[in-house]
Short mmCIF file of C-alpha atoms in Angstrom, two decimals:
data_model
loop_
_atom_site.label_atom_id
_atom_site.label_comp_id
_atom_site.label_asym_id
_atom_site.label_seq_id
_atom_site.Cartn_x
_atom_site.Cartn_y
_atom_site.Cartn_z
CA UNK B 347 0.00 0.00 0.00
CA UNK B 348 2.75 2.47 0.95
CA UNK B 349 4.83 1.59 -2.12
CA UNK B 350 1.86 2.05 -4.46
CA UNK B 351 0.89 5.36 -2.86
CA UNK B 352 4.51 6.59 -3.03
CA UNK B 353 4.73 5.70 -6.71
CA UNK B 354 1.48 7.53 -7.45
CA UNK B 355 2.61 10.58 -5.46
CA UNK B 356 5.91 10.60 -7.34
CA UNK B 357 4.23 10.74 -10.76
CA UNK B 358 3.64 14.12 -12.42
CA UNK B 359 0.39 15.96 -11.69
CA UNK B 360 -1.94 16.44 -8.76
CA UNK B 361 -3.55 13.42 -7.15
CA UNK B 362 -6.14 12.42 -4.59
CA UNK B 363 -5.26 8.93 -3.36
CA UNK B 364 -7.42 6.93 -0.96
CA UNK B 365 -6.05 3.74 0.56
CA UNK B 366 -7.45 1.29 3.09
CA UNK B 367 -5.50 -1.09 5.29
CA UNK B 368 -7.43 -3.98 6.89
CA UNK B 369 -5.30 -4.01 10.01
CA UNK B 370 -5.43 -3.62 12.93
CA UNK B 371 -9.21 -4.10 12.47
CA UNK B 372 -9.01 -7.78 11.54
CA UNK B 373 -6.68 -8.73 14.40
CA UNK B 374 -8.65 -6.72 16.97
CA UNK B 375 -11.90 -8.46 15.97
CA UNK B 376 -10.19 -11.81 16.46
CA UNK B 377 -7.84 -11.23 19.41
CA UNK B 378 -9.08 -8.06 21.13
CA UNK B 379 -8.02 -4.45 21.16
CA UNK B 380 -4.98 -4.93 23.39
CA UNK B 381 -3.39 -7.42 20.96
CA UNK B 382 -2.32 -4.84 18.40
CA UNK B 383 0.16 -2.56 20.17
CA UNK B 384 3.16 -3.67 18.10
CA UNK B 385 1.10 -3.52 14.90
CA UNK B 386 -0.04 0.05 15.61
CA UNK B 387 3.53 1.13 16.37
CA UNK B 388 4.67 -0.45 13.07
CA UNK B 389 1.94 1.35 11.12
CA UNK B 390 2.86 4.60 12.87
CA UNK B 391 6.53 4.12 11.87
CA UNK B 392 5.53 3.36 8.26
CA UNK B 393 3.33 6.44 8.03
CA UNK B 394 6.14 8.58 9.46
CA UNK B 395 8.64 7.17 6.92
CA UNK B 396 6.14 7.63 4.10
CA UNK B 397 5.57 11.28 5.05
CA UNK B 398 9.30 11.96 5.30
CA UNK B 399 9.82 10.59 1.77
CA UNK B 400 7.09 12.74 0.18
CA UNK B 401 7.51 16.10 -1.54
CA UNK B 402 6.69 19.12 0.58
CA UNK B 403 3.36 19.71 -1.14
CA UNK B 404 1.85 16.40 0.00
CA UNK B 405 -0.95 16.28 2.58
CA UNK B 406 -1.46 12.94 4.35
CA UNK B 407 -4.60 12.21 6.39
CA UNK B 408 -4.80 9.08 8.54
CA UNK B 409 -8.01 7.98 10.24
CA UNK B 410 -10.17 4.95 11.00
CA UNK B 411 -13.70 4.06 9.98
CA UNK B 412 -14.62 3.08 13.55
CA UNK B 413 -13.21 2.06 16.88
CA UNK B 414 -13.62 -1.32 18.54
CA UNK B 415 -14.44 -2.57 22.00
CA UNK B 416 -13.76 -5.95 23.59
CA UNK B 417 -17.20 -7.45 24.20
CA UNK B 418 -19.02 -10.04 26.20
CA UNK B 419 -21.71 -12.02 24.42
CA UNK B 420 -25.41 -12.31 24.95
CA UNK B 421 -27.13 -14.98 22.89
CA UNK B 422 -30.49 -14.49 21.24
CA UNK B 423 -31.23 -18.18 21.67
CA UNK B 424 -31.78 -17.19 25.35
CA UNK B 425 -34.53 -14.83 24.21
CA UNK B 426 -38.22 -15.79 23.88
CA UNK B 427 -38.15 -15.79 20.08
CA UNK B 428 -41.89 -16.34 19.69
CA UNK B 429 -42.17 -12.54 19.36
CA UNK B 430 -39.98 -12.45 16.24
CA UNK B 431 -40.85 -13.18 12.63
CA UNK B 432 -37.20 -13.97 11.81
CA UNK B 433 -33.75 -13.81 13.46
CA UNK B 434 -32.13 -10.48 14.27
CA UNK B 435 -29.56 -9.08 11.84
CA UNK B 436 -27.37 -6.10 10.84
CA UNK B 437 -24.64 -5.93 13.55
CA UNK B 438 -24.00 -7.65 16.85
CA UNK B 439 -23.96 -4.22 18.54
CA UNK B 440 -26.70 -2.60 16.41
CA UNK B 441 -29.21 -5.37 15.86
CA UNK B 442 -32.45 -5.09 13.90
CA UNK B 443 -35.49 -7.05 15.08
CA UNK B 444 -38.56 -8.05 13.07
CA UNK B 445 -41.44 -8.32 15.53
CA UNK B 446 -44.80 -10.02 15.03
CA UNK B 447 -47.61 -7.44 14.99
CA UNK B 448 -49.19 -8.76 18.18
CA UNK B 449 -45.89 -8.28 20.10
CA UNK B 450 -44.85 -4.83 18.81
CA UNK B 451 -46.21 -2.85 21.77
CA UNK B 452 -44.75 -5.17 24.42
CA UNK B 453 -41.47 -5.93 22.65
CA UNK B 454 -39.49 -3.30 24.60
CA UNK B 455 -40.50 -4.93 27.88
CA UNK B 456 -39.73 -8.42 26.56
CA UNK B 457 -36.33 -7.26 25.28
CA UNK B 458 -35.45 -5.53 28.56
CA UNK B 459 -36.45 -8.63 30.53
CA UNK B 460 -34.15 -10.79 28.39
CA UNK B 461 -31.18 -8.45 27.87
CA UNK B 462 -31.51 -5.57 30.31
CA UNK B 463 -32.19 -1.93 29.55
CA UNK B 464 -28.78 -0.76 30.79
CA UNK B 465 -26.79 -2.65 28.15
CA UNK B 466 -28.77 -1.81 25.00
CA UNK B 467 -30.76 1.15 23.80
CA UNK B 468 -33.85 -0.29 22.12
CA UNK B 469 -35.46 2.14 19.72
CA UNK B 470 -38.21 1.67 17.16
CA UNK B 471 -37.23 2.13 13.54
CA UNK B 472 -39.66 5.06 13.30
CA UNK B 473 -37.97 6.76 16.28
CA UNK B 474 -34.49 6.03 14.85
CA UNK B 475 -35.52 7.67 11.59
CA UNK B 476 -37.05 10.72 13.26
CA UNK B 477 -33.92 11.20 15.43
CA UNK B 478 -31.62 10.97 12.41
CA UNK B 479 -29.77 7.92 13.76
CA UNK B 480 -29.65 6.47 10.25
CA UNK B 481 -28.57 9.67 8.56
CA UNK B 482 -30.40 12.60 7.04
CA UNK B 483 -32.47 12.92 3.93
CA UNK B 484 -35.38 10.86 2.73
CA UNK B 485 -35.14 7.22 3.79
CA UNK B 486 -35.54 4.44 1.28
CA UNK B 487 -39.12 3.28 0.81
CA UNK B 488 -38.17 -0.21 1.98
CA UNK B 489 -36.16 0.87 5.05
CA UNK B 490 -38.44 -0.99 7.49
CA UNK B 491 -38.09 -4.17 5.45
CA UNK B 492 -34.31 -3.80 5.63
CA UNK B 493 -33.97 -2.87 9.30
CA UNK B 494 -37.04 -4.32 10.97
CA UNK B 495 -39.29 -2.86 13.65
CA UNK B 496 -36.72 -2.17 16.38
CA UNK B 497 -32.98 -1.58 16.64
CA UNK B 498 -31.04 -2.57 19.76
CA UNK B 499 -27.89 -0.46 20.00
CA UNK B 500 -25.24 -1.51 22.51
CA UNK B 501 -24.38 1.07 25.14
CA UNK B 502 -21.92 -1.02 27.15
CA UNK B 503 -19.70 -4.06 26.70
CA UNK B 504 -22.26 -6.60 25.39
CA UNK B 505 -22.96 -7.78 21.86
CA UNK B 506 -25.77 -10.00 20.56
CA UNK B 507 -25.13 -13.28 18.77
CA UNK B 508 -27.32 -16.07 17.50
CA UNK B 509 -24.93 -18.75 18.73
CA UNK B 510 -21.45 -19.08 20.21
CA UNK B 511 -19.55 -19.60 16.95
CA UNK B 512 -20.64 -16.18 15.63
CA UNK B 513 -18.92 -14.19 18.36
CA UNK B 514 -15.79 -12.11 17.81
CA UNK B 515 -13.61 -10.77 20.61
CA UNK B 516 -13.86 -7.07 19.70
CA UNK B 517 -16.85 -5.49 17.98
CA UNK B 518 -18.13 -2.14 16.72
CA UNK B 519 -21.39 -0.30 15.89
CA UNK B 520 -22.40 0.48 19.47
CA UNK B 521 -22.80 3.83 21.18
CA UNK B 522 -19.63 3.86 23.28
CA UNK B 523 -16.97 6.54 22.85
CA UNK B 524 -14.38 3.87 21.97
CA UNK B 525 -16.44 2.87 18.94
CA UNK B 526 -17.61 6.30 17.84
CA UNK B 527 -14.57 8.55 18.24
CA UNK B 528 -11.60 7.93 15.97
CA UNK B 529 -8.41 9.92 15.47
CA UNK B 530 -7.72 12.17 12.51
CA UNK B 531 -4.00 12.61 11.95
CA UNK B 532 -3.01 15.39 9.54
CA UNK B 533 0.55 15.49 8.23
CA UNK B 534 1.69 18.25 5.86
CA UNK B 535 5.01 17.03 4.51
#
């Protein structure tokens, strides 16, 4: 990645180059956030060397698409699934639920009884849309078919999984600062 970007920067003309590196994301999902110290230091050293090798008119921005948090699992098989029309989906820390019509009004109480109201923020899709949680603008006509009736967003250390083999060590998409705030490093060479 660094070699390709350096070659593109060295060619004549102005450029906007976007690159993505899959680490430390992959390793953190698998081994946890504390497992990547050496990897982050190596990336930091490579970015520093890359910047030092660039012409003085190069601007380098380094950021992340999200943070991660080591999680403990809660399993939906422990939940009274008779209220659902199909399994939850989307993310383990931002899960969409399709609820049978006769359970829609009592679903928040059923969810809280199974998973606790302190660990997840359960919000109806209508409320999520009106609050702008899914972005601005006009939502797609089929948004409820895509998301479901409710979204459970993690506010602490737990994630939801359908069974044990689906769990990763570190996850994202919750409402904690570690997941939502990411660095922006600006280097003018």
